[in-house]
Structures are given as C-alpha cells and as structure tokens.
C-alpha cells in the first residue's frame, strides 16, 4: 500500500579490517634493487608472470611461484611447486605461517621483503549462518558467503577452489539458484570421472559415424546447457590435449561437434571447481596458463574444516536434522564436541557427515578423534585395545567399520607414497586405476590422475 513506510531490517554485521602489505623487492636476478609496492587484499600471488599481484622479473622465479594469504590471525605463504622453492628468512617452506613483523621471502635469485603496514580500511560481513546448503558461523566461511552472494549477482566465469569435501558443488548450485539463470538448464560434468577418449564428445557432442560406436548424433553438454549454466567439476583432471578446445569454446561462445565442421553458437555460463592448486599444475605443465586465467575471472577459495573448527557444533546439528535423527543429539555433548575440535578432518564436512551418521546408526559416538588418527580408525566402543571386537555391534556393521578403517589407512599411506599420483599408486598396489580412483572418491580422498 502506498504511503506506508515499512521499517528497514538491519542484519547484524561483523567489521573486518582489509589487510594491507608493503612489498619491497630488495634483490632481483641476483642484483640489489629498490622497488616498493603497497597492496590491499587477502590473497596475493607472487611470480614472474605479469598476471600476478607481485611480479618479479627473474628467470629463476616460476610463473606462479607462491601465494600469500591473510587469515584471521596472520599471513601465510604457500609454494606453488616452484622450480627453485620458497624460503622464509632462509628456511625452505611449502605451506607455512609468516612470522610477525617483517620477513624476507627468497625466490630463486630474488628476495622480497614483506612489511605489514596496518589496514586499508574496514569492510562488513553479515552475521549469516548459511548460504543455501552451506552452513557455518565462523568468519572464514561467512566471508565466503559474501563472495558467493556477489558472484551470484553476475554472469562471470567462476573458479571454486578447495579440498575434497568442502562443498564446492553445493556452492555452485546455490550460486545458480540465486542468479539470473536459475530457471535455465544446469548441467554438471565431472571431468575426473570421464574417460579422456570421450570427454570431447561429452562436452561438445558428436555427429553420427564420427567414431566407432557413434550410431547416432549426440548433443554435448554445452548445447544442452544453452542459456543456462555448466558446472565443470574437478577441472584440474581435464586432459591437457582437451584444454585448448575448452578454451576456444569459452572465448568464442561456439562449439563444434566431433565429426562436424559447423560451429554452433551457445550462451553458457561456466562454473569450474577443483581440489588441486591450479597454479602448481600450470608450473608443472599439466594445465594451460591461458585456460587458468580464463576460468579464474572470479576465484573463490572454500576453507577446509580444520580452519573453521568452531563450526562443528552447528554442522552436527544440521547433519542430524538432514538425517531426521535429532533424537541422537545427546550423543554429541559438550565434551564430545570439544574433543572433535582437536582433529583436522582431512575429509572435511564429508568425513564429518560419515562420522555423525555412524554414531546415529551405532547409537554411540566413537572416541574423540585426535590429530594422529581419523574417526574411522577408532574403535567404536572406546576400549583401550582397538583390536578387541565390540560384540554389541552387529557383525555386518562391525565388519564394514573395519573395512573402512583399513581402506582409509591403506589409501592414505599409498597416496602419500605416490605423491598424489593415482596411476603410480595403482601400479604399486597392483590394482585397476579407475577402481582406485573410485575408492579414493568414496573415502573422501583425492589424488592426481595421469594417463598411463
């Protein structure tokens, strides 16, 4: 009704300082220099490529050498599998927190000095505890909710990065549902689950007789998603020879079916996701640099559960509700939740869900996880001897529990030995590569697939 003023609803917000860092390039290509850069933001890429926020002109510095990130307490540095490594005050690091105050980063024959200079200003983060089916009250995840909300309002290509089990598909789905293409087609393609021989046909379609077995023409995912959104999950698994064709489709907005010469115009928004660090893949020559930049128009990093352990009580409540098992909430008392917060949860929310579901089925919570052992490796009855069977548990459940524990321990050790290389791990274990890949997915682990 006109003339009636409705009160404005103001949602509580948290004030967050925007970090600022001064960078002094004090040595470049082995020679003393004096160059200062002042940067705002919470993620800064360092390397010789001009697309980095901090560019170092040195052949001994990798294109994407390392990444600086500002967490809630301090800055950290992650080496991007650079050729000559990253040193903090002379100490080689792969992923480490930076010391307080000023520190020197050595990259190849160059050195940059990092000086924290206070804050560039203050932004606000709404006190929201969910973004669709993503839940959390920690500042780390609420900052992601803000970014995803902004992403949903645009039509830009988005790259979702994060470990397996952090909710990348849930984030993509909610971004689509809140965007202008919500009522349009939404297709999901898992690049890691499709054979390299057929992925081109899956994406672009094929003509009848294009190859053996192509008995009729087929529409690809890009054409099916015309007007809508295509979610490319595990984009880091895409074969290198396929990447230029994907880049061409993204740049031109046209696709060509296998076996045809005709190009077809498509209007598709692409959201990609990966549990790999694509900068490392670029340095290793396994992912195209130009495709990386085309996909990461907007990049969103979903934090692992170990970086937001304070969200565990809320997540447990949400999981119990999704299982219609609220009556089991008493199993997760304050002591149990406190001890659960001592574990790193390498499988993230997916692993937490398995843990909660097991407690609901067995009507008991396993002994609290520790930083040394995963919940699946712990005895369900809390006895001192983990080899002593719990006769109160049905045989089938007890058997399944031990199989899960064995598989998780074996696969974790195997992938650590293989440095994440699935093909190498399969050869060591004398098992089929695709079967190993499925086991890794089932247990919330991930590896680096390579062609044999």
mmCIF file of N, CA and C in Angstrom, residues 21 29 55 68 71 122 134 156 175 243 246 255 258 275 281 307 326 358 363 365 376 417 441:
data_model
loop_
_atom_site.group_PDB
_atom_site.id
_atom_site.type_symbol
_atom_site.label_atom_id
_atom_site.label_comp_id
_atom_site.label_asym_id
_atom_site.label_seq_id
_atom_site.Cartn_x
_atom_site.Cartn_y
_atom_site.Cartn_z
ATOM 1 N N UNK A 21 49.664 -4.764 2.831
ATOM 2 C CA UNK A 21 51.044 -5.191 2.976
ATOM 3 C C UNK A 21 51.927 -4.384 2.037
ATOM 4 N N UNK A 29 67.070 -10.914 -9.783
ATOM 5 C CA UNK A 29 68.071 -11.517 -10.677
ATOM 6 C C UNK A 29 69.479 -11.448 -10.084
ATOM 7 N N UNK A 55 54.890 -9.068 -9.135
ATOM 8 C CA UNK A 55 55.634 -9.583 -10.286
ATOM 9 C C UNK A 55 57.126 -9.406 -10.038
ATOM 10 N N UNK A 68 50.443 -15.604 -1.169
ATOM 11 C CA UNK A 68 50.325 -15.083 0.191
ATOM 12 C C UNK A 68 48.849 -14.944 0.521
ATOM 13 N N UNK A 71 44.953 -14.810 6.822
ATOM 14 C CA UNK A 71 43.917 -15.478 7.594
ATOM 15 C C UNK A 71 43.397 -14.554 8.681
ATOM 16 N N UNK A 122 37.981 -0.860 6.440
ATOM 17 C CA UNK A 122 37.148 -1.847 7.125
ATOM 18 C C UNK A 122 35.972 -2.206 6.233
ATOM 19 N N UNK A 134 25.167 -24.687 2.414
ATOM 20 C CA UNK A 134 26.447 -24.484 3.080
ATOM 21 C C UNK A 134 26.184 -23.796 4.416
ATOM 22 N N UNK A 156 29.660 -13.848 -14.547
ATOM 23 C CA UNK A 156 31.073 -14.113 -14.804
ATOM 24 C C UNK A 156 31.405 -15.597 -14.634
ATOM 25 N N UNK A 175 24.779 -20.704 -6.134
ATOM 26 C CA UNK A 175 25.073 -19.544 -6.981
ATOM 27 C C UNK A 175 24.125 -19.507 -8.171
ATOM 28 N N UNK A 243 42.270 -29.211 -23.263
ATOM 29 C CA UNK A 243 42.165 -27.862 -22.710
ATOM 30 C C UNK A 243 42.104 -26.751 -23.757
ATOM 31 N N UNK A 246 38.512 -26.487 -24.967
ATOM 32 C CA UNK A 246 37.637 -25.856 -23.982
ATOM 33 C C UNK A 246 37.866 -24.352 -23.970
ATOM 34 N N UNK A 255 30.743 -23.936 -30.254
ATOM 35 C CA UNK A 255 31.227 -25.311 -30.122
ATOM 36 C C UNK A 255 31.055 -26.032 -31.453
ATOM 37 N N UNK A 258 32.089 -33.305 -32.564
ATOM 38 C CA UNK A 258 33.109 -34.188 -33.122
ATOM 39 C C UNK A 258 32.583 -34.764 -34.445
ATOM 40 N N UNK A 275 39.964 -29.490 -6.694
ATOM 41 C CA UNK A 275 40.606 -29.681 -5.393
ATOM 42 C C UNK A 275 42.122 -29.598 -5.528
ATOM 43 N N UNK A 281 49.711 -26.756 -11.050
ATOM 44 C CA UNK A 281 49.545 -27.539 -12.269
ATOM 45 C C UNK A 281 50.082 -26.778 -13.477
ATOM 46 N N UNK A 307 40.156 -25.214 9.361
ATOM 47 C CA UNK A 307 40.307 -23.776 9.526
ATOM 48 C C UNK A 307 39.051 -23.123 10.105
ATOM 49 N N UNK A 326 17.351 -36.036 15.054
ATOM 50 C CA UNK A 326 17.572 -35.058 16.129
ATOM 51 C C UNK A 326 17.592 -35.702 17.503
ATOM 52 N N UNK A 358 27.544 -42.589 11.410
ATOM 53 C CA UNK A 358 27.927 -43.824 12.109
ATOM 54 C C UNK A 358 27.469 -43.785 13.564
ATOM 55 N N UNK A 363 24.346 -45.805 17.700
ATOM 56 C CA UNK A 363 23.849 -45.235 18.966
ATOM 57 C C UNK A 363 24.967 -44.953 19.949
ATOM 58 N N UNK A 365 28.946 -42.600 20.111
ATOM 59 C CA UNK A 365 29.969 -41.808 19.437
ATOM 60 C C UNK A 365 31.320 -42.474 19.651
ATOM 61 N N UNK A 376 37.416 -42.841 11.570
ATOM 62 C CA UNK A 376 37.159 -44.154 11.014
ATOM 63 C C UNK A 376 38.168 -45.187 11.502
ATOM 64 N N UNK A 417 52.720 -42.025 -0.469
ATOM 65 C CA UNK A 417 53.905 -42.592 -1.121
ATOM 66 C C UNK A 417 53.983 -42.168 -2.579
ATOM 67 N N UNK A 441 37.524 -41.507 -4.140
ATOM 68 C CA UNK A 441 36.356 -40.637 -4.055
ATOM 69 C C UNK A 441 35.432 -41.063 -2.922
#
